[in-house]
Coordinates of C-alpha atoms (C1' of nucleotides) in Angstrom, one line a residue:
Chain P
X26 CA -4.0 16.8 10.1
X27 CA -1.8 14.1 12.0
X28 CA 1.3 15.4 11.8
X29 CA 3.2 13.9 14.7
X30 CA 2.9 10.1 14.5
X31 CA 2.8 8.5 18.2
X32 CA 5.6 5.9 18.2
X33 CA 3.3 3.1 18.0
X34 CA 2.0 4.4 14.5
X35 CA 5.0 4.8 13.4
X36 CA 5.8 1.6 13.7
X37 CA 3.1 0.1 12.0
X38 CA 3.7 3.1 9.4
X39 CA 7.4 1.5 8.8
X40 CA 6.4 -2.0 9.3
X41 CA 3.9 -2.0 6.0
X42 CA 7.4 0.0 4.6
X43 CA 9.8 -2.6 4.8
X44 CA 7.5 -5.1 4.9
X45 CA 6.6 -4.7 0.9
X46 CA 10.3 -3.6 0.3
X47 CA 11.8 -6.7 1.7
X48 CA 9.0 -8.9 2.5
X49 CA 7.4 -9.6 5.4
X50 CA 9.3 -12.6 6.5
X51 CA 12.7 -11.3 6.1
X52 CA 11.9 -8.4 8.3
X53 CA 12.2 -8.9 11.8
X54 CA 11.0 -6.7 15.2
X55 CA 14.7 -5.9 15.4
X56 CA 14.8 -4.5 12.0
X57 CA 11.6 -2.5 12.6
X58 CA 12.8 -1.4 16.0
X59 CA 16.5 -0.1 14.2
X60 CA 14.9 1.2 10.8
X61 CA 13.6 4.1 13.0
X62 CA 16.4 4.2 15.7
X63 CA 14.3 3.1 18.8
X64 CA 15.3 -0.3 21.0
X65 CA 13.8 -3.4 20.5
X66 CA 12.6 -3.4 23.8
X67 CA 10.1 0.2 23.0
X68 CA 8.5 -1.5 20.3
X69 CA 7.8 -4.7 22.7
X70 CA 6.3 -1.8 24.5
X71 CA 3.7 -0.7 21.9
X72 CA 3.3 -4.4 20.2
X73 CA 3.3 -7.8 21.8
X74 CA 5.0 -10.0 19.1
X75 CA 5.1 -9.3 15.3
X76 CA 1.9 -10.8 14.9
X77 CA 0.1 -7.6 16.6
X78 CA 1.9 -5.9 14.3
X79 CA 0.7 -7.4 11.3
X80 CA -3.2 -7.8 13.0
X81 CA -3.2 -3.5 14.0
X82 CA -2.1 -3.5 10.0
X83 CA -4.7 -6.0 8.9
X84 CA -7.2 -3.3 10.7
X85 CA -6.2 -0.1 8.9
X86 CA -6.4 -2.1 5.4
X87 CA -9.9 -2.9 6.8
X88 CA -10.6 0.4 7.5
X89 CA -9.7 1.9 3.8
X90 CA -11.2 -0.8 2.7
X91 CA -14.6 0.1 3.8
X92 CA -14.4 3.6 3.6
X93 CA -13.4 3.5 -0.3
X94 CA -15.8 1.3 -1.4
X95 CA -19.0 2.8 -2.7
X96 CA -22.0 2.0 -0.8
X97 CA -23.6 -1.4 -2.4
X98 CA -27.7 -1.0 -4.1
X99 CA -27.3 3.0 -4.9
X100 CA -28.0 4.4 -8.3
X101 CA -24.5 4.2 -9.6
X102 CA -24.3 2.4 -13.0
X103 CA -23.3 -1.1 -12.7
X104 CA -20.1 -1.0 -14.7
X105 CA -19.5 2.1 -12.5
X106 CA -19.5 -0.3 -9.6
X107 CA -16.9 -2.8 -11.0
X108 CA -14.3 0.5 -12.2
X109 CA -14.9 1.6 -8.5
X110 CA -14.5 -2.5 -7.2
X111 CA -11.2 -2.7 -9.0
X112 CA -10.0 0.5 -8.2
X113 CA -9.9 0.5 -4.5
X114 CA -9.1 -3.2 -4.3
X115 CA -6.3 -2.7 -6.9
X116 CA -4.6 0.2 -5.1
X117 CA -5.0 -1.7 -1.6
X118 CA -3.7 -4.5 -3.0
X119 CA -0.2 -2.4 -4.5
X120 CA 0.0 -0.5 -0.9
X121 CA -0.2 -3.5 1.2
X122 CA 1.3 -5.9 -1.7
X123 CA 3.5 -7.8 1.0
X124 CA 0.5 -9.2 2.2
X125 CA -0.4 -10.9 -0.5
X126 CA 2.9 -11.8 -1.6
X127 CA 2.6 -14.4 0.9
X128 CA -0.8 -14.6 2.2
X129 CA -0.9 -18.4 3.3
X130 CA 1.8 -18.1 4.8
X131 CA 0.7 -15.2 7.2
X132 CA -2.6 -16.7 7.8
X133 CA -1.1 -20.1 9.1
X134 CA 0.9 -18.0 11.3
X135 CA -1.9 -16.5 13.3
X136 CA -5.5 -18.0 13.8
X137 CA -7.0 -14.7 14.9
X138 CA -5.9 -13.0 12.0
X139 CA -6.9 -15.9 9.5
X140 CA -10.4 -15.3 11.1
X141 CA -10.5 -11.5 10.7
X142 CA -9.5 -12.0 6.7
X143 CA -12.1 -14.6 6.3
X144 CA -14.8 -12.4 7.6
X145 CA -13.6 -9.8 5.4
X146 CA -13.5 -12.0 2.5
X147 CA -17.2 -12.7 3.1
X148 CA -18.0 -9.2 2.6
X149 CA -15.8 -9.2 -0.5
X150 CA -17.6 -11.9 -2.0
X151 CA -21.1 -10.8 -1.4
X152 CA -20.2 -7.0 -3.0
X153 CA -18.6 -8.9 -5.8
X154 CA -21.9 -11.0 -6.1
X155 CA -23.6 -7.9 -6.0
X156 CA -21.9 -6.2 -8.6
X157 CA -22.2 -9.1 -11.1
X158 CA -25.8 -9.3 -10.6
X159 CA -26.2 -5.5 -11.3
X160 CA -24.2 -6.4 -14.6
X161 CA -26.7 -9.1 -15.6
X162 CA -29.5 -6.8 -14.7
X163 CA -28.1 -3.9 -16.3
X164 CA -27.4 -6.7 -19.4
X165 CA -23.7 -5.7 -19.7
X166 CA -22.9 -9.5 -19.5
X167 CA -24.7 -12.6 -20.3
X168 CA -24.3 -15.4 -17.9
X169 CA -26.8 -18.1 -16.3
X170 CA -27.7 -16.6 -12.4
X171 CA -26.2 -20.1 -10.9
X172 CA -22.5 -19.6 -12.2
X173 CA -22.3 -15.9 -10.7
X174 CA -21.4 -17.4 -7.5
X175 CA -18.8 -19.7 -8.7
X176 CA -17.7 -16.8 -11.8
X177 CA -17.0 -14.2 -8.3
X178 CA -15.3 -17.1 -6.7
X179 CA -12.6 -16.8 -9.7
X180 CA -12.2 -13.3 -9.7
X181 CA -11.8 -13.5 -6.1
X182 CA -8.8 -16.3 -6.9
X183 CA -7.0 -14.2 -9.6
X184 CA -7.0 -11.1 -7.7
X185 CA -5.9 -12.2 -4.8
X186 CA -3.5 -14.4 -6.0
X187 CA -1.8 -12.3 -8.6
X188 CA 0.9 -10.4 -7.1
X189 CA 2.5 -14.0 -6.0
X190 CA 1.7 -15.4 -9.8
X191 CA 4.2 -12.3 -10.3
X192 CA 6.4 -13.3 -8.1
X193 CA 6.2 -17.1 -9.0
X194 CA 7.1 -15.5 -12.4
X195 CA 9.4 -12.3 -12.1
X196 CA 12.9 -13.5 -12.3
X197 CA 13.8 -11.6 -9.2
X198 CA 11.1 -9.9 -7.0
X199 CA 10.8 -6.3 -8.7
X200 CA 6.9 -5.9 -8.0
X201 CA 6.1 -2.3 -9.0
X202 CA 2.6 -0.7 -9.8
X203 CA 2.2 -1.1 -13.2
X204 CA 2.8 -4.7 -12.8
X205 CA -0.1 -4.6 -9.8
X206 CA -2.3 -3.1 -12.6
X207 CA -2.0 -5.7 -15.0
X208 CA -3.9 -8.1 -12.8
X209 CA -6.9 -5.2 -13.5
X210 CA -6.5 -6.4 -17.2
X211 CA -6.2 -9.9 -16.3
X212 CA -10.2 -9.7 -14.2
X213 CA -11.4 -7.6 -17.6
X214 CA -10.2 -10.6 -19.7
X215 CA -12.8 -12.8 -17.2
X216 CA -15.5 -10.9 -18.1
X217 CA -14.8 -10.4 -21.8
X218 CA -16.1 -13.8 -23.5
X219 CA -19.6 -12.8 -21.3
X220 CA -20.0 -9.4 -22.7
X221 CA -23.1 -8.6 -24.9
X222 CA -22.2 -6.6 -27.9
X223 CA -23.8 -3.5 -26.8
X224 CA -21.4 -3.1 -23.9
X225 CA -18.1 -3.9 -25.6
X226 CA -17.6 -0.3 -26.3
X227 CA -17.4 0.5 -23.0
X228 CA -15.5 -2.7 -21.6
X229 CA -13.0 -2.0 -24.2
X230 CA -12.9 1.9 -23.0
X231 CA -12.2 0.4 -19.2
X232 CA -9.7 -1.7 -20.5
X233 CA -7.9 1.2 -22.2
X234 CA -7.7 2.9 -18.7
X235 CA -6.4 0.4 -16.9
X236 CA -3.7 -0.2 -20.0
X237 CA -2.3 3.1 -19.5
X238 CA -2.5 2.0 -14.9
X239 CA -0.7 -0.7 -16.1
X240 CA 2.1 1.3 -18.3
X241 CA 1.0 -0.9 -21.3
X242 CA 0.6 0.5 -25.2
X243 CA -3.4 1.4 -25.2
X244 CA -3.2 0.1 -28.7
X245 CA -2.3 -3.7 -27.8
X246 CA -5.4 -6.1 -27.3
X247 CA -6.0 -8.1 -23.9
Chain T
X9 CA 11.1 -53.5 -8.1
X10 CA 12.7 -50.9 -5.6
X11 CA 12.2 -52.8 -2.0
X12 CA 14.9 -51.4 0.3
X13 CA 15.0 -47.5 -0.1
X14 CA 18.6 -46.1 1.0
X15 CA 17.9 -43.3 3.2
X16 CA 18.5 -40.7 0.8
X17 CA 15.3 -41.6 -0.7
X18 CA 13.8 -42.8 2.7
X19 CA 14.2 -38.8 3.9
X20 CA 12.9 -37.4 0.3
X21 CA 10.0 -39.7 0.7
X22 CA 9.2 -39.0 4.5
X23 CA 9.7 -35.3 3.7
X24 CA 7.1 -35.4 1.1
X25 CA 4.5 -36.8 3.7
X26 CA 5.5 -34.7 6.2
X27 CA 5.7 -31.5 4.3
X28 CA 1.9 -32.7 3.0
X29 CA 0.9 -33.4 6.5
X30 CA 2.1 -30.5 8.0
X31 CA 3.3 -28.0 5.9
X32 CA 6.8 -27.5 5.0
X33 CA 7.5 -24.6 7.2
X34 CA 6.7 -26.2 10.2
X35 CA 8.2 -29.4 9.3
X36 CA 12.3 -29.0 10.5
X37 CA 15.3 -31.4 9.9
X38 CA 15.3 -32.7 12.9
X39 CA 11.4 -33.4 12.8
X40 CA 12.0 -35.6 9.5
X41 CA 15.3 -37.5 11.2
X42 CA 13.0 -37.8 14.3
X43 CA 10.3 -39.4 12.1
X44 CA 12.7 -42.0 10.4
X45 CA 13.9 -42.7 13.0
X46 CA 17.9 -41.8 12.3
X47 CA 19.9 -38.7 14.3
X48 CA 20.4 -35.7 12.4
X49 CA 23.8 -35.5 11.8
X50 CA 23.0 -38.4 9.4
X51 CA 20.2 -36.7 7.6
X52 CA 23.2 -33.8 7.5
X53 CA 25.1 -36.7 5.9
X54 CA 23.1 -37.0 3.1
X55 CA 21.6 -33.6 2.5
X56 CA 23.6 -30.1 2.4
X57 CA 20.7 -28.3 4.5
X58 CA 16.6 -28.6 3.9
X59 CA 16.8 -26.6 1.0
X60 CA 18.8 -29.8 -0.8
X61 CA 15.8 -32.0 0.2
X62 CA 13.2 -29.4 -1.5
X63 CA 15.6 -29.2 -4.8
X64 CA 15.8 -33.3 -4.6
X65 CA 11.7 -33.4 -4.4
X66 CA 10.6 -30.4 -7.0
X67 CA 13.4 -33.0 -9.0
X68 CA 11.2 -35.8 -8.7
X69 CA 8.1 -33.7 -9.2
X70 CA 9.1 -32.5 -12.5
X71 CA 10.5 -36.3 -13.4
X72 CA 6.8 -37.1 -12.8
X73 CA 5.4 -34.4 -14.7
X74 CA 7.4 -35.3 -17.5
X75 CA 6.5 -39.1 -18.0
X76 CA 2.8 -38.9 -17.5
X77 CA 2.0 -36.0 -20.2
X78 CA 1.5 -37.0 -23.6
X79 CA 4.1 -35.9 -26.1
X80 CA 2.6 -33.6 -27.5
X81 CA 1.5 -32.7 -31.1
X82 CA 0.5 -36.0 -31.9
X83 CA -2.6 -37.3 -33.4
X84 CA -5.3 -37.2 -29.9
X85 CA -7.8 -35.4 -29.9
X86 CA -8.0 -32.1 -28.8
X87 CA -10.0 -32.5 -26.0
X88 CA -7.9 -35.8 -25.2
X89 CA -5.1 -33.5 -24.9
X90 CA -7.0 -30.9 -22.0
X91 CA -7.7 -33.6 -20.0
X92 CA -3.9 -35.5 -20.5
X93 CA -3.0 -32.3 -18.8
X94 CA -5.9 -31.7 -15.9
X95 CA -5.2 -35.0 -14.8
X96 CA -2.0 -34.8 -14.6
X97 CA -1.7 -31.6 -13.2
X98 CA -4.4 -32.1 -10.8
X99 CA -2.6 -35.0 -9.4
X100 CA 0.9 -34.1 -9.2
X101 CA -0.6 -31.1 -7.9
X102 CA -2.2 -33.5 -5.0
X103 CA 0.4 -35.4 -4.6
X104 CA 3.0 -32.4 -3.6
X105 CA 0.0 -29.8 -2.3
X106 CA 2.5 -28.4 0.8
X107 CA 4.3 -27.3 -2.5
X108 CA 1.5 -25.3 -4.0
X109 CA 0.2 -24.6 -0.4
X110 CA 3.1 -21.7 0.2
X111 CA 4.9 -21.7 -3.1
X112 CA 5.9 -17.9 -3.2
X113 CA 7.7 -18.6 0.0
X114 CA 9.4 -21.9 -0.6
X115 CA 10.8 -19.9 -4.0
X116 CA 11.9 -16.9 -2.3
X117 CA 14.4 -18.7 0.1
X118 CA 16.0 -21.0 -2.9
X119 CA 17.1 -19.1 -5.7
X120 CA 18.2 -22.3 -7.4
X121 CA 15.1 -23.8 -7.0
X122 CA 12.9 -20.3 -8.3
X123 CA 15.1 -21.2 -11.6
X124 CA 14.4 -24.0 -12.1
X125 CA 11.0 -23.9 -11.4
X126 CA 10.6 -21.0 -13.9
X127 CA 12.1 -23.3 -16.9
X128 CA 9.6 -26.0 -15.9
X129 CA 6.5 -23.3 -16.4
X130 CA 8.3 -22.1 -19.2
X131 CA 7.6 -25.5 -20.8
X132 CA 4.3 -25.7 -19.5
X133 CA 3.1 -22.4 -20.8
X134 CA 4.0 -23.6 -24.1
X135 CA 2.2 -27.2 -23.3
X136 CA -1.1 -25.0 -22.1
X137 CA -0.5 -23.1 -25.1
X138 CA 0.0 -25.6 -27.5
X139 CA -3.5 -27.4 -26.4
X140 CA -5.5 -24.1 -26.5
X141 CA -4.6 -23.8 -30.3
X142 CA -5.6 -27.2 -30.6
X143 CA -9.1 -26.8 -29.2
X144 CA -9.7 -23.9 -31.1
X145 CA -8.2 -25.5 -34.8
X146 CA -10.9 -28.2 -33.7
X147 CA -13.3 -25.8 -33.4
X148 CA -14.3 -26.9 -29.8
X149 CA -13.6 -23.3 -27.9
X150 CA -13.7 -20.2 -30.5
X151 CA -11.2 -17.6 -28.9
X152 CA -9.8 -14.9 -30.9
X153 CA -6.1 -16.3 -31.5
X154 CA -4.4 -13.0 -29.7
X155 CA -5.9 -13.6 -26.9
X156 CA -4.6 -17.6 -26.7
X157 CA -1.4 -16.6 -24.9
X158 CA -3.5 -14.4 -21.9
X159 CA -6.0 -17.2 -21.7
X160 CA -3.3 -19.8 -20.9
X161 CA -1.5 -17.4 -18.4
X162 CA -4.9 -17.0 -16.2
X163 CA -4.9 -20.6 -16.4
X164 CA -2.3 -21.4 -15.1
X165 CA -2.5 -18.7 -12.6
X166 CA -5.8 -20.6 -11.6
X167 CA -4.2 -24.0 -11.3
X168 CA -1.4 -22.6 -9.8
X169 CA -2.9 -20.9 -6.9
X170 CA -6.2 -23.1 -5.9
X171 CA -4.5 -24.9 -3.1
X172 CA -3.8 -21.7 -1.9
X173 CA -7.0 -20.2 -2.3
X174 CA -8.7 -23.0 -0.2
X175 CA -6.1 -22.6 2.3
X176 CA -7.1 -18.9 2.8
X177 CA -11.1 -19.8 2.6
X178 CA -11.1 -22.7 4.5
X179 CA -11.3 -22.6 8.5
X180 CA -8.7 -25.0 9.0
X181 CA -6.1 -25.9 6.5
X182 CA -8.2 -29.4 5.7
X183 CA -6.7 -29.6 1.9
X184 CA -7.9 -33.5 0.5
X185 CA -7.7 -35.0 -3.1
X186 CA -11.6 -34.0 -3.3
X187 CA -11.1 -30.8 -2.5
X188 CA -8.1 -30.5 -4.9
X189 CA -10.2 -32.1 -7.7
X190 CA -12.6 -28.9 -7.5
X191 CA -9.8 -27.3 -8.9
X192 CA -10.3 -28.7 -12.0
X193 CA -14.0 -27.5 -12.7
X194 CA -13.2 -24.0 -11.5
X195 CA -10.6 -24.0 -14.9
X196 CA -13.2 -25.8 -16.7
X197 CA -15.5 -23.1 -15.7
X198 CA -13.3 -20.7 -17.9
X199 CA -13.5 -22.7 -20.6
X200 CA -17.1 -22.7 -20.8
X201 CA -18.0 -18.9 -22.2
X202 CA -16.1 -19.6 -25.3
X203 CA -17.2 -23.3 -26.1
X204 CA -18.6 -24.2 -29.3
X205 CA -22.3 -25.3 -29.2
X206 CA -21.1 -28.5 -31.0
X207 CA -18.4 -29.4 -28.0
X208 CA -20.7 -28.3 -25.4
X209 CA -21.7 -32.2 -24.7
X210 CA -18.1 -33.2 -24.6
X211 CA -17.1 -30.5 -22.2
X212 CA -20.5 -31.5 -19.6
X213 CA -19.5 -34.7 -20.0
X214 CA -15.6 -33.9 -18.6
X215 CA -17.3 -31.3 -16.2
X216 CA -19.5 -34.9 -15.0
X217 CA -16.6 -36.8 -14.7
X218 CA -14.5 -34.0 -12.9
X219 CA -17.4 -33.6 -10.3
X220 CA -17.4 -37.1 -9.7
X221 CA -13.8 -36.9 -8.5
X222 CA -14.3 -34.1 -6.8
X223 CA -16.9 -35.5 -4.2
X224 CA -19.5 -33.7 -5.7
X225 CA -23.2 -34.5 -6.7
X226 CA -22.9 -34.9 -11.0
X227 CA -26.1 -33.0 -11.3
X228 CA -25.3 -29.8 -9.3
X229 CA -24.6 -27.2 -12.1
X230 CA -20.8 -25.5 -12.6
Chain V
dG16 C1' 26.8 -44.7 6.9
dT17 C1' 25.5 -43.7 11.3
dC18 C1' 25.6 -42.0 16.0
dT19 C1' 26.3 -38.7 20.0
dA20 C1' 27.4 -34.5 21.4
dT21 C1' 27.8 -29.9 20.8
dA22 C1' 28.3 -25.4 18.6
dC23 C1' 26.4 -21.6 16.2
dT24 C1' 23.0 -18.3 14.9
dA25 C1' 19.1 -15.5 14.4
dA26 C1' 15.0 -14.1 16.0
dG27 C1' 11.8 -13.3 19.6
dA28 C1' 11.0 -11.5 23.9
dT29 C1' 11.7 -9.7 28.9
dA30 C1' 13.7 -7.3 33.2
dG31 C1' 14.9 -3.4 35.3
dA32 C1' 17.1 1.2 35.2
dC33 C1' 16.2 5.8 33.8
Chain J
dG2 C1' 7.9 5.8 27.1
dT3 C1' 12.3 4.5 26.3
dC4 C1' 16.8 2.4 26.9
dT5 C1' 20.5 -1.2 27.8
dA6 C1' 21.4 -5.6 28.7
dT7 C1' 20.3 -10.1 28.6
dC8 C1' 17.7 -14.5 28.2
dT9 C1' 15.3 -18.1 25.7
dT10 C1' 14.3 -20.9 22.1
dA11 C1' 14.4 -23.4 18.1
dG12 C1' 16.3 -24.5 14.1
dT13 C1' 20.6 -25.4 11.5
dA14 C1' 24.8 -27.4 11.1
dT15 C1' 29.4 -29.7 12.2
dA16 C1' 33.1 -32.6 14.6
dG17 C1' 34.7 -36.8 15.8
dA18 C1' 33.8 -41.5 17.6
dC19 C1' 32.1 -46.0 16.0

DNA sequence: GTCTATACTAAGATAGAC
DNA sequence: GTCTATCTTAGTATAGAC
């Protein structure tokens, strides 16, 4: 469909590239600029600093963002909507996992960009809400309406947050994407102690998927 | 008892609240000489490179940690126990926040400093750990006992990461002891799904006192 | 122990030729 | 659009006098 990259693509392309390989802060515009064999001074052509960089990558996680999340309120069945929830964020989340391995970081860096990912976040909490609400509707889980907000507030912290518990925790930085998926396993275990009986089945069934995402035995118990 | 600091401990202090104030990355040797008021070759003097300082501080950090928790396993209750160890937490946790604020960072450019700060949560798991069993052998949370070990890690994760989380939600990086304190209710919020009936008081009661701390009104529900 | 002065380095960024 | 060459800056670190 695309197949030759214009230069400027290509350097976002081998920015996200080294970026998660390395991290972002060891990799500098020099780096970038060498990794593909063009001067520094080209890419100071296509980008202004690093920082438009990382904000024309910030866009294109946007964009798949939004395109592979389900539309919100249709008929799908609400445990549907979390599997879908979890899916695209959890995939995101392992292709652009040097973001988040040091997501405060990058955000004090740049204003504009720290605004961007907060209006995004908006939109992630609301779909979250909506997707819990649906599960209380649908009576998958059984939880008073006024702790939804704060209950999608903490799933909010431990998934964004996980890949840098990893690293907090990994003796050296090996994040891979089995270890991405675990976090999956991790949100499932938030839900578990608000399950009604009738859905355990089929949180248990979810939670076998993701085991086998996460390269884990299916038989051990989360 | 100490009056007259010698400037080794005069620059681990003044880092400390500049580091808070600031944020350690933007906070350079030269800034903390400035600030004392001595050249930098003197700072040099005392310290290897920044890197020293941190190692001195997360040094004092974990003195602290150690002297304020109970020992453990003795006769407290169970409940006693949990909140030995929010408080604590909590305010250590305040007390070093530019620590917590970037902590995946500040590990990645020390690996001295990632090791030792993996022992430390290496004892603290087991600490977490060790007061789960206890809640649940008093029959104040009922948690199936495989899942004990899980629980403890999203814990932590939680406790870990909130100062980082309100860095990423909040407009500006605003981080104060009230704020921090909120912390604690979000963990006591996981608690809640699996508390006995009987302990439910005794866990509204810490939830009241938690929310007074925490700037907030003691009847808004959590 | 402390200072002044200075050197080193790495990263970010630009000018001007092609 | 791309290159070569170069500049700037800021942060780290050291030497040597006092």
């Amino acid at each position: 469909m695309e197949k030759k990259l214009r230069t400027k693509d290509k350097i976002v392309q081998a920015s996200i590239e080294l970026f998660n390989a390395q991290g972002e802060r060891q990799v500098t515009t020099n780096h970038i600029a060498a990794h593909l064999g063009i001067s520094p001074g080209n890419l100071y052509y296509h980008f202004r600093n690093k920082e438009d960089i990382l904000r024309h990558i910030f866009k294109e996680y946007t964009r798949l963002l939004e395109s592979r999340i389900q539309p919100p309120g249709d008929s799908t069945e609400a445990l549907d909507a979390l599997a879908n929830y979890l899916d695209v964020v959890f995939e995101l989340m392992w292709r652009f996992h040097f973001f988040y391995a040091n997501l405060p970081d990058i955000l004090a860096r740049d204003p504009a960009l720290h605004k961007e990912y907060q209006a995004v976040q908006e939109q992630v909490l609301a779909r979250v809400v909506r997707v819990l609400n649906a599960l209380r509707q649908a009576g998958v889980v059984e939880m008073p309406e006024q702790e939804i907000s704060e209950f999608a507030h903490t799933i909010k912290l431990v998934v964004t947050f996980w890949i840098s518990y990893l690293k907090t925790q990994a003796p050296e930085q090996t994040i891979d994407q089995a270890s991405v998926y675990q976090g999956v396993l991790k949100v499932l275990l938030l839900f578990k102690p608000y399950a009604s009986p009738a859905a355990m089945p089929r949180i248990l069934q979810l939670q076998q998927h993701y085991q086998r995402l996460a390269g884990l035995p299916t038989s051990m118990s989360v």
